[in-house]
């Protein structure tokens, strides 16, 4: 009986176990079905987002990754200007709790470039205002630690220039609303702000390494000669691309202050100057083109000043003899250049200058462009004086583009600050015959090897160029104490690649320049230092076994047995 009861209990227990197991299996099946349903919904939603949904929402969702303003980069991709989210510091005066005088002094200690009085004026104002439109995170932390509830720290778009002063006159800057004020920021404002274009960086023509070298040498020369200002440009003679453009004094576009506003004038594209003897090669080239000079050996009277129309044209350092064309450029004779221009005639001279663009603002993307001072009455006297760079004023950029045309085979092209893809350079227009351009390359090289430009020579780079030292106009004539010294160069002259212009505004004679102010002593050495620094960066390797063949012209130069000292700083 006991055994039967035990067996009965075992059967009951076994039945209950089966029921429990079946129930557990049922629950697991339900959970599995719920999991599968959830998985199916999730997968379906993902598929609908990636395949079935329209692409427009995706474009909108990725717009947050597009910068509010496009980057500016140099020709090698180095960032020159970029917009990032930054900190600003703003005050609401009505909410301030502490003593404003104490707070002003505390803020001045955090920001030494702003006085306590300036902060006090803002803290005591009637309206909310910015204490700083741009602040570093550590500065924000310090201000926040002051515990003043009336100071806010909004995050705003911030335009940064990581290279600081480098190429400031090229880049320009933006205002508080992010709109371009000057430079390429202004010239390309619509493009940089365009939602469809701003995701792609805008590549400029400049090379930041070349730019740094040019600015460095100009700055050193400006300091050593105590010059008022300086300007320089390096231009590709075939494409018109500006590899570097420097205007001194410089400014930092990250820190726009009232004190630096006066330095924002672009001396290369805005300011116009009488550039003196750098114009003499143009007169010779025009005469060669026109056929009024056919034999370079013909000598012209350089012994007697020219008196015409109440003016006297003379040489500051007369050679005291007749000079042929190569000697005229090598010794920079005003008298012979004027005679060549007189033979050429005003119509042909004027036409040549117009074709070089000297009668209009320089061709470049920048808005900051000066208008040349063009002669009102192009008479005989004017025709003579403009031949040696007096009576007409242009920008250094005009000069650079004109020299490029003179050495590249005779084609003038507009300058550009945008990188030009290979084979897409502007067509340009012919100004000089190819044969004339070839002859001018020889003559410019001789000026550096044997003339007033000797201090511009750098071994292996075959530099050619012309000095120009011009007194600045003043009321009633010219100021003999104010000089603009310029050297216009190209290299390598056997196959010109680049034009280099170096200019100093009102340099002073120092011991380093043998107390001379003229271009041969002040501007030419800048070129000698710049070219070896930038040449390898631009793919020009020095070769002291090559040079321009001037063997047919060398015999035309009269060389005394002993060269007088004063010839090393002859009329320029």
Coordinates of C-alpha atoms in Angstrom, one line a residue:
X1 CA 0.0 0.0 0.0
X2 CA 2.8 2.3 0.9
X3 CA 4.5 1.5 -2.4
X4 CA 1.4 2.4 -4.3
X5 CA 1.1 5.7 -2.6
X6 CA 4.7 6.5 -3.3
X7 CA 4.3 5.6 -7.0
X8 CA 1.1 7.8 -7.1
X9 CA 3.0 10.8 -5.7
X10 CA 5.8 10.3 -8.2
X11 CA 3.3 10.3 -11.1
X12 CA 1.7 13.5 -9.8
X13 CA 5.1 15.2 -9.4
X14 CA 6.1 14.2 -12.8
X15 CA 2.9 15.6 -14.3
X16 CA 3.4 18.9 -12.5
X17 CA 7.0 19.1 -13.7
X18 CA 5.9 18.6 -17.3
X19 CA 3.3 21.3 -16.9
X20 CA 5.9 23.7 -15.5
X21 CA 8.4 22.8 -18.3
X22 CA 5.7 23.3 -20.9
X23 CA 4.8 26.7 -19.4
X24 CA 8.4 27.8 -19.4
X25 CA 8.8 26.8 -23.0
X26 CA 5.7 28.7 -23.9
X27 CA 7.0 31.9 -22.1
X28 CA 10.4 31.5 -23.9
X29 CA 8.6 31.2 -27.2
X30 CA 6.6 34.4 -26.4
X31 CA 9.8 36.3 -25.5
X32 CA 11.5 35.0 -28.6
X33 CA 8.6 36.2 -30.8
X34 CA 8.6 39.6 -29.0
X35 CA 12.4 39.9 -29.6
X36 CA 12.1 38.9 -33.2
X37 CA 9.3 41.4 -33.7
X38 CA 11.4 44.2 -32.1
X39 CA 14.4 43.2 -34.2
X40 CA 12.3 43.2 -37.4
X41 CA 11.0 46.7 -36.6
X42 CA 14.5 48.0 -35.9
X43 CA 15.9 46.5 -39.1
X44 CA 13.0 47.7 -41.1
X45 CA 13.5 51.2 -39.8
X46 CA 17.2 51.2 -40.6
X47 CA 16.4 50.0 -44.1
X48 CA 13.8 52.7 -44.6
X49 CA 16.3 55.3 -43.5
X50 CA 19.1 54.1 -45.7
X51 CA 17.2 53.0 -48.8
X52 CA 13.6 54.1 -48.9
X53 CA 13.8 57.6 -47.4
X54 CA 14.5 60.6 -49.7
X55 CA 18.2 61.8 -49.7
X56 CA 17.3 65.4 -48.7
X57 CA 17.0 64.8 -45.0
X58 CA 20.5 63.3 -45.1
X59 CA 21.9 66.4 -46.7
X60 CA 20.2 68.5 -44.0
X61 CA 21.6 66.3 -41.3
X62 CA 25.1 66.7 -42.6
X63 CA 24.9 70.5 -42.9
X64 CA 26.2 70.8 -39.4
X65 CA 29.5 69.5 -40.6
X66 CA 29.9 72.3 -43.2
X67 CA 31.8 75.3 -41.8
X68 CA 29.8 78.6 -41.7
X69 CA 32.6 80.1 -43.8
X70 CA 35.0 78.4 -46.2
X71 CA 38.7 78.0 -45.4
X72 CA 41.4 79.9 -47.2
X73 CA 44.6 77.8 -47.8
X74 CA 47.8 78.4 -49.6
X75 CA 48.8 76.6 -52.8
X76 CA 50.1 73.7 -50.7
X77 CA 47.0 73.3 -48.5
X78 CA 48.4 75.2 -45.5
X79 CA 45.4 76.8 -43.6
X80 CA 45.5 80.6 -43.7
X81 CA 42.0 81.3 -42.5
X82 CA 39.4 79.1 -40.8
X83 CA 36.2 79.5 -38.9
X84 CA 35.7 77.7 -35.6
X85 CA 33.4 77.7 -32.6
X86 CA 35.0 80.0 -30.0
X87 CA 34.2 81.8 -26.8
X88 CA 33.1 85.3 -26.4
X89 CA 32.6 87.3 -23.1
X90 CA 29.5 89.4 -22.8
X91 CA 28.3 91.6 -20.0
X92 CA 24.7 92.6 -19.0
X93 CA 25.3 95.6 -16.8
X94 CA 21.9 95.5 -15.2
X95 CA 22.6 92.1 -13.7
X96 CA 26.0 92.9 -12.2
X97 CA 26.2 92.4 -8.4
X98 CA 29.7 93.3 -7.5
X99 CA 31.7 96.5 -7.4
X100 CA 32.4 97.5 -11.1
X101 CA 35.7 99.2 -10.2
X102 CA 37.0 96.1 -8.6
X103 CA 35.7 94.0 -11.4
X104 CA 37.4 96.3 -14.0
X105 CA 40.7 95.9 -12.4
X106 CA 40.3 92.1 -12.2
X107 CA 39.4 91.9 -15.9
X108 CA 42.4 94.2 -16.8
X109 CA 44.7 91.7 -15.0
X110 CA 43.3 88.9 -17.1
X111 CA 43.4 90.9 -20.4
X112 CA 46.5 93.2 -20.1
X113 CA 45.9 94.7 -23.6
X114 CA 42.8 96.4 -22.3
X115 CA 42.8 99.0 -19.6
X116 CA 40.7 99.0 -16.5
X117 CA 39.1 102.3 -17.6
X118 CA 38.0 100.7 -20.9
X119 CA 36.4 97.8 -19.0
X120 CA 34.8 100.2 -16.5
X121 CA 33.1 102.1 -19.3
X122 CA 31.6 98.9 -20.7
X123 CA 30.5 97.6 -17.2
X124 CA 28.8 100.9 -16.5
X125 CA 26.9 101.1 -19.8
X126 CA 23.2 100.9 -20.1
X127 CA 23.1 98.1 -22.7
X128 CA 24.6 94.6 -22.9
X129 CA 27.9 94.6 -24.7
X130 CA 30.9 92.4 -25.4
X131 CA 33.9 92.6 -23.2
X132 CA 35.8 90.3 -25.6
X133 CA 34.6 89.0 -29.0
X134 CA 37.3 86.4 -28.8
X135 CA 38.7 84.7 -25.7
X136 CA 40.9 81.7 -25.0
X137 CA 39.4 78.9 -22.9
X138 CA 41.8 79.6 -20.0
X139 CA 40.7 83.2 -20.0
X140 CA 37.1 82.3 -20.0
X141 CA 37.8 80.0 -17.0
X142 CA 39.5 82.9 -15.1
X143 CA 36.6 85.3 -15.8
X144 CA 34.1 82.6 -14.8
X145 CA 36.0 82.2 -11.5
X146 CA 35.2 85.8 -10.6
X147 CA 31.6 84.6 -9.9
X148 CA 29.8 87.5 -11.5
X149 CA 26.3 86.5 -12.7
X150 CA 26.1 89.5 -15.0
X151 CA 28.9 88.1 -17.3
X152 CA 28.0 85.5 -20.0
X153 CA 30.1 83.3 -22.1
X154 CA 28.3 82.7 -25.5
X155 CA 29.8 80.3 -28.0
X156 CA 30.1 82.0 -31.4
X157 CA 31.7 81.4 -34.8
X158 CA 35.3 82.7 -34.8
X159 CA 37.4 83.5 -37.8
X160 CA 41.0 82.5 -37.0
X161 CA 44.2 83.3 -38.9
X162 CA 46.7 80.7 -37.6
X163 CA 49.7 82.2 -39.4
X164 CA 49.1 85.6 -37.6
X165 CA 50.6 88.5 -39.5
X166 CA 51.7 86.3 -42.5
X167 CA 50.1 87.5 -45.7
X168 CA 47.7 89.7 -43.7
X169 CA 47.3 92.2 -46.6
X170 CA 46.4 89.2 -48.9
X171 CA 44.0 87.6 -46.5
X172 CA 42.3 90.6 -45.0
X173 CA 39.8 89.9 -42.2
X174 CA 36.1 89.7 -41.4
X175 CA 33.9 92.0 -39.3
X176 CA 31.9 90.9 -36.2
X177 CA 29.1 89.5 -38.5
X178 CA 31.6 87.3 -40.4
X179 CA 31.6 89.5 -43.5
X180 CA 34.9 90.2 -45.4
X181 CA 36.3 93.6 -44.8
X182 CA 39.4 93.6 -46.9
X183 CA 41.8 91.4 -48.8
X184 CA 40.6 88.0 -50.2
X185 CA 38.1 87.8 -47.4
X186 CA 36.3 90.7 -49.0
X187 CA 37.0 89.8 -52.6
X188 CA 35.7 86.2 -52.2
X189 CA 33.0 87.0 -49.6
X190 CA 30.1 85.5 -51.5
X191 CA 32.1 82.4 -52.5
X192 CA 33.3 81.7 -48.9
X193 CA 29.8 82.1 -47.5
X194 CA 28.0 80.1 -50.2
X195 CA 26.4 77.0 -48.6
X196 CA 27.2 74.9 -51.7
X197 CA 30.9 75.9 -51.9
X198 CA 32.1 76.6 -48.4
X199 CA 32.8 73.0 -47.6
X200 CA 35.7 73.1 -50.1
X201 CA 38.7 75.1 -49.2
X202 CA 39.7 78.0 -51.5
X203 CA 43.2 77.6 -52.6
X204 CA 45.3 80.8 -53.0
X205 CA 48.3 81.2 -55.3
X206 CA 50.6 82.2 -52.5
X207 CA 53.1 79.8 -51.0
X208 CA 53.3 80.5 -47.2
X209 CA 57.0 79.5 -47.1
X210 CA 57.9 82.0 -49.9
X211 CA 55.7 84.6 -48.2
X212 CA 57.5 84.2 -44.9
X213 CA 60.9 84.6 -46.6
X214 CA 59.9 87.7 -48.5
X215 CA 58.4 89.3 -45.4
X216 CA 61.4 88.4 -43.3
X217 CA 64.0 90.0 -45.6
X218 CA 61.8 93.1 -46.3
X219 CA 61.4 93.6 -42.5
X220 CA 65.1 93.3 -41.9
X221 CA 65.9 95.8 -44.6
X222 CA 63.2 98.2 -43.4
X223 CA 64.6 98.1 -39.9
X224 CA 68.3 98.4 -40.9
X225 CA 67.6 101.4 -43.3
X226 CA 65.0 102.9 -40.9
X227 CA 62.6 103.1 -43.9
X228 CA 59.0 104.3 -43.5
X229 CA 57.6 101.3 -45.2
X230 CA 58.2 98.5 -47.6
X231 CA 56.6 96.4 -50.3
X232 CA 57.5 93.2 -52.2
X233 CA 56.0 90.8 -54.6
X234 CA 57.0 87.5 -56.3
X235 CA 55.1 86.8 -59.5
X236 CA 55.1 83.8 -61.8
X237 CA 55.9 85.3 -65.2
X238 CA 54.0 82.6 -67.2
X239 CA 50.7 82.4 -65.2
X240 CA 50.5 85.7 -63.3
X241 CA 50.2 83.8 -60.0
X242 CA 51.3 85.8 -57.0
X243 CA 53.6 83.6 -55.0
X244 CA 54.1 86.2 -52.3
X245 CA 52.9 89.7 -51.6
X246 CA 54.2 91.7 -48.7
X247 CA 53.3 95.2 -47.5
X248 CA 55.0 96.7 -44.5
X249 CA 54.3 97.6 -41.7
X250 CA 52.1 94.5 -41.1
X251 CA 49.2 93.8 -38.9
X252 CA 47.6 90.8 -37.2
X253 CA 44.1 90.1 -38.6
X254 CA 43.4 88.2 -35.3
X255 CA 43.7 91.5 -33.4
X256 CA 42.2 94.4 -35.2
X257 CA 42.8 97.5 -33.2
X258 CA 42.5 101.2 -33.9
X259 CA 46.3 101.6 -33.7
X260 CA 46.9 99.0 -36.5
X261 CA 44.2 100.4 -38.9
X262 CA 46.8 102.7 -40.5
X263 CA 48.9 99.6 -41.5
X264 CA 46.1 98.1 -43.5
X265 CA 46.9 100.0 -46.6
X266 CA 48.3 97.6 -49.2
X267 CA 51.5 99.2 -50.5
X268 CA 51.7 96.7 -53.4
X269 CA 48.2 97.2 -54.9
X270 CA 46.9 100.5 -53.5
X271 CA 49.8 103.0 -53.2
X272 CA 51.2 104.5 -56.4
X273 CA 54.7 105.7 -56.7
X274 CA 57.0 107.2 -59.3
X275 CA 59.3 104.2 -59.7
X276 CA 62.2 106.0 -61.3
X277 CA 64.8 104.1 -63.4
X278 CA 62.9 100.8 -63.3
X279 CA 61.0 102.3 -66.3
X280 CA 64.1 102.7 -68.5
X281 CA 64.1 99.1 -69.8
X282 CA 60.5 99.7 -71.0
X283 CA 61.7 102.7 -73.2
X284 CA 64.5 100.6 -74.7
X285 CA 62.1 97.6 -75.3
X286 CA 59.6 99.9 -77.0
X287 CA 62.4 101.4 -79.2
X288 CA 63.6 97.9 -80.2
X289 CA 60.1 96.9 -81.1
X290 CA 59.4 100.0 -83.1
X291 CA 62.8 99.8 -84.9
X292 CA 63.9 103.3 -83.7
X293 CA 66.8 101.4 -82.1
X294 CA 68.3 98.9 -84.5
X295 CA 72.0 98.9 -83.5
X296 CA 72.9 98.6 -79.9
X297 CA 76.4 99.9 -80.6
X298 CA 75.2 103.3 -81.7
X299 CA 76.3 105.9 -79.1
X300 CA 74.2 108.8 -77.8
X301 CA 75.4 112.1 -76.3
X302 CA 75.4 111.7 -72.5
X303 CA 77.8 114.5 -71.8
X304 CA 75.4 117.4 -72.1
X305 CA 72.1 117.8 -70.1
X306 CA 69.0 118.1 -72.2
X307 CA 67.2 121.4 -71.9
X308 CA 63.6 121.3 -73.1
X309 CA 60.4 123.1 -72.2
X310 CA 62.0 124.9 -69.3
X311 CA 63.3 121.6 -67.8
X312 CA 66.8 120.2 -67.6
X313 CA 67.4 116.5 -67.8
X314 CA 70.7 115.4 -66.4
X315 CA 72.6 112.4 -64.9
X316 CA 73.4 112.5 -61.3
X317 CA 76.7 110.6 -61.9
X318 CA 77.6 111.5 -65.5
X319 CA 80.0 109.1 -67.3
X320 CA 81.3 112.2 -69.2
X321 CA 81.1 110.5 -72.6
X322 CA 78.8 109.1 -75.3
X323 CA 76.9 105.9 -74.3
X324 CA 75.4 103.1 -76.3
X325 CA 72.2 101.2 -75.3
X326 CA 73.8 98.6 -73.0
X327 CA 75.9 101.3 -71.3
X328 CA 72.8 103.4 -71.0
X329 CA 71.0 100.7 -68.9
X330 CA 74.2 99.5 -67.1
X331 CA 75.0 103.1 -65.9
X332 CA 71.3 104.2 -65.8
X333 CA 71.6 107.3 -67.9
X334 CA 68.6 109.7 -67.8
X335 CA 69.9 111.7 -70.7
X336 CA 70.3 108.9 -73.2
X337 CA 67.0 107.2 -72.1
X338 CA 65.3 110.6 -72.8
X339 CA 66.9 110.8 -76.2
X340 CA 65.8 107.2 -77.0
X341 CA 62.2 108.1 -75.9
X342 CA 62.3 111.3 -78.0
X343 CA 63.2 109.3 -81.1
X344 CA 60.5 106.8 -80.3
X345 CA 57.8 109.4 -80.2
X346 CA 55.0 110.0 -77.7
X347 CA 52.3 107.9 -79.6
X348 CA 54.3 104.7 -79.5
X349 CA 55.5 105.3 -75.9
X350 CA 52.0 106.0 -74.7
X351 CA 50.6 103.0 -76.5
X352 CA 53.1 100.7 -74.9
X353 CA 52.3 101.9 -71.4
X354 CA 48.6 101.5 -72.1
X355 CA 49.1 97.9 -73.2
X356 CA 51.0 97.3 -70.0
X357 CA 47.9 98.5 -68.1
X358 CA 49.6 101.6 -66.6
X359 CA 46.5 103.7 -67.3
X360 CA 44.1 101.6 -65.1
X361 CA 43.9 100.0 -61.7
X362 CA 46.0 96.8 -61.4
X363 CA 44.4 93.6 -62.5
X364 CA 44.0 91.3 -59.4
X365 CA 41.1 90.0 -57.3
X366 CA 41.6 92.4 -54.4
X367 CA 39.2 95.4 -54.0
X368 CA 42.1 97.5 -52.6
X369 CA 43.6 98.8 -55.9
X370 CA 45.0 102.2 -56.5
X371 CA 44.5 104.2 -59.7
X372 CA 47.7 105.3 -61.5
X373 CA 48.6 109.0 -61.8
X374 CA 48.5 109.3 -65.6
X375 CA 50.0 112.4 -67.3
X376 CA 47.3 115.0 -68.2
X377 CA 49.2 116.2 -71.2
X378 CA 51.5 113.7 -72.9
X379 CA 53.8 116.2 -74.6
X380 CA 57.4 115.9 -75.6
X381 CA 58.8 116.7 -72.1
X382 CA 56.4 114.1 -70.5
X383 CA 57.5 111.5 -73.1
X384 CA 61.1 112.0 -72.1
X385 CA 60.5 112.0 -68.3
X386 CA 58.2 109.0 -68.2
X387 CA 60.9 107.0 -69.9
X388 CA 62.9 107.2 -66.7
X389 CA 60.0 106.9 -64.4
X390 CA 59.1 110.5 -63.6
X391 CA 55.7 112.1 -64.3
X392 CA 53.8 108.8 -64.0
X393 CA 53.0 106.9 -60.9
X394 CA 51.9 103.2 -60.7
X395 CA 51.7 100.5 -58.1
X396 CA 54.4 97.9 -57.5
X397 CA 52.0 95.3 -58.9
X398 CA 51.8 97.2 -62.2
X399 CA 55.6 97.1 -62.3
X400 CA 55.7 93.4 -61.6
X401 CA 53.2 92.5 -64.3
X402 CA 55.0 94.7 -66.8
X403 CA 58.4 93.1 -66.0
X404 CA 56.8 89.6 -66.4
X405 CA 55.7 90.6 -69.9
X406 CA 59.1 92.0 -70.8
X407 CA 61.0 88.8 -69.9
X408 CA 58.4 86.0 -70.6
X409 CA 58.4 86.4 -74.4
X410 CA 56.3 89.6 -74.5
X411 CA 52.9 88.5 -73.2
X412 CA 51.2 90.6 -70.5
X413 CA 48.9 88.6 -68.2
X414 CA 46.8 89.8 -65.3
X415 CA 48.0 88.9 -61.8
X416 CA 45.9 86.5 -59.7
X417 CA 45.8 85.5 -56.1
X418 CA 44.1 82.2 -56.9
X419 CA 46.0 79.1 -57.8
X420 CA 45.9 78.5 -61.5
X421 CA 45.5 74.8 -62.7
X422 CA 48.2 73.7 -65.1
X423 CA 47.4 74.8 -68.7
X424 CA 44.6 77.2 -67.6
X425 CA 46.6 80.4 -67.4
X426 CA 45.0 83.6 -68.9
X427 CA 45.6 84.1 -72.6
X428 CA 47.0 87.6 -72.1
X429 CA 48.0 90.1 -74.8
X430 CA 51.2 90.7 -76.6
X431 CA 53.1 93.8 -75.7
X432 CA 56.6 93.1 -76.9
X433 CA 58.0 90.9 -79.7
X434 CA 59.6 87.7 -78.6
X435 CA 62.9 88.8 -80.1
X436 CA 62.7 92.0 -78.1
X437 CA 62.0 90.0 -74.9
X438 CA 65.0 87.9 -75.5
X439 CA 67.2 90.9 -76.0
X440 CA 65.9 92.5 -72.8
X441 CA 66.8 89.4 -70.8
X442 CA 70.4 89.9 -71.9
X443 CA 70.4 93.6 -71.0
X444 CA 68.8 93.1 -67.6
X445 CA 71.3 90.4 -66.8
X446 CA 74.1 92.8 -67.7
X447 CA 72.8 95.5 -65.3
X448 CA 73.2 93.0 -62.4
X449 CA 76.5 91.6 -63.6
X450 CA 78.2 94.9 -64.6
X451 CA 75.9 97.8 -63.5
X452 CA 74.0 99.4 -60.8
X453 CA 72.3 96.1 -59.8
X454 CA 75.5 94.2 -58.8
X455 CA 74.4 93.9 -55.1
X456 CA 71.4 91.9 -56.3
X457 CA 73.5 89.1 -57.8
X458 CA 73.1 85.7 -56.1
X459 CA 75.5 83.0 -57.4
X460 CA 73.9 80.4 -59.6
X461 CA 70.5 82.1 -59.9
X462 CA 71.2 84.3 -63.0
X463 CA 69.3 87.3 -61.7
X464 CA 68.6 90.2 -64.0
X465 CA 66.9 93.5 -63.1
X466 CA 67.0 97.3 -62.8
X467 CA 67.4 99.7 -60.0
X468 CA 65.1 102.7 -59.5
X469 CA 65.6 105.5 -57.0
X470 CA 63.1 108.3 -57.3
X471 CA 62.5 111.4 -55.2
X472 CA 59.0 111.7 -53.9
X473 CA 56.8 114.5 -55.3
X474 CA 56.1 117.3 -52.9
X475 CA 54.4 120.7 -53.2
X476 CA 56.2 122.7 -55.9
X477 CA 58.5 119.9 -57.0
X478 CA 60.4 116.9 -55.6
X479 CA 61.6 116.3 -52.0
X480 CA 65.3 115.5 -52.2
X481 CA 65.2 114.0 -48.7
X482 CA 62.4 111.5 -49.5
X483 CA 63.4 108.6 -51.7
X484 CA 61.5 105.6 -53.0
X485 CA 64.1 102.9 -53.7
X486 CA 63.0 99.9 -55.9
X487 CA 64.7 96.9 -57.5
X488 CA 62.7 95.1 -60.2
X489 CA 64.2 91.6 -60.9
X490 CA 63.6 88.3 -62.6
X491 CA 65.3 84.9 -62.4
X492 CA 66.7 82.8 -63.8
X493 CA 67.3 85.1 -66.8
X494 CA 68.2 82.3 -69.3
X495 CA 64.6 80.9 -68.7
X496 CA 62.7 83.4 -66.5
X497 CA 60.3 81.9 -64.0
X498 CA 59.6 84.6 -61.5
X499 CA 59.7 88.4 -61.1
X500 CA 60.7 89.8 -57.8
X501 CA 60.0 93.4 -56.8
X502 CA 61.5 94.9 -53.6
X503 CA 60.7 98.5 -52.6
X504 CA 61.6 100.6 -49.6
X505 CA 59.8 103.9 -48.8
X506 CA 62.1 106.6 -47.6
X507 CA 65.2 104.5 -46.6
X508 CA 68.0 106.3 -44.8
X509 CA 71.7 105.8 -45.5
X510 CA 73.4 103.8 -42.8
X511 CA 76.8 102.2 -42.2
X512 CA 75.4 99.0 -43.7
X513 CA 74.6 100.8 -46.9
X514 CA 77.8 103.0 -46.9
X515 CA 75.4 105.8 -46.1
X516 CA 73.7 105.5 -49.5
X517 CA 69.9 105.6 -49.9
X518 CA 69.7 104.5 -53.5
X519 CA 68.2 101.3 -54.7
X520 CA 71.5 99.7 -55.6
X521 CA 72.5 99.8 -51.9
X522 CA 69.1 99.4 -50.2
X523 CA 66.6 97.4 -52.4
X524 CA 69.0 95.3 -54.5
X525 CA 70.4 93.4 -51.5
X526 CA 66.9 92.4 -50.5
X527 CA 66.6 90.5 -53.8
X528 CA 70.1 88.9 -53.3
X529 CA 68.9 87.5 -50.0
X530 CA 65.3 86.6 -51.0
X531 CA 66.1 84.6 -54.2
X532 CA 68.4 82.0 -52.6
X533 CA 65.8 81.4 -49.9
X534 CA 62.8 81.0 -52.2
X535 CA 64.4 79.6 -55.3
X536 CA 64.6 75.9 -54.2
X537 CA 61.0 76.2 -52.8
X538 CA 59.9 77.3 -56.2
X539 CA 61.8 74.6 -58.0
X540 CA 64.7 76.8 -59.2
X541 CA 68.0 75.1 -58.3
X542 CA 71.2 77.2 -58.5
X543 CA 73.7 76.4 -61.2
X544 CA 76.9 78.3 -61.3
X545 CA 77.9 76.7 -64.6
X546 CA 75.0 78.3 -66.5
X547 CA 74.3 81.9 -67.4
X548 CA 72.7 84.1 -70.0
X549 CA 74.8 84.4 -73.1
X550 CA 75.8 88.1 -73.4
X551 CA 79.0 87.5 -75.3
X552 CA 77.9 89.6 -78.3
X553 CA 77.0 92.5 -76.0
X554 CA 79.9 92.5 -73.6
X555 CA 82.4 94.1 -76.0
X556 CA 80.0 97.1 -76.1
X557 CA 80.7 98.0 -72.5
X558 CA 83.7 100.3 -71.9
X559 CA 85.5 99.3 -68.9
X560 CA 88.3 101.5 -67.4
X561 CA 91.4 99.8 -66.1
X562 CA 90.4 100.8 -62.5
X563 CA 86.7 101.2 -61.7
X564 CA 85.9 104.4 -59.8
X565 CA 84.2 103.9 -56.4
X566 CA 81.3 106.2 -57.3
X567 CA 80.2 104.0 -60.2
X568 CA 79.0 101.4 -57.7
X569 CA 76.2 103.8 -56.8
X570 CA 75.7 105.5 -60.1
X571 CA 72.4 107.2 -61.1
X572 CA 69.6 104.7 -60.6

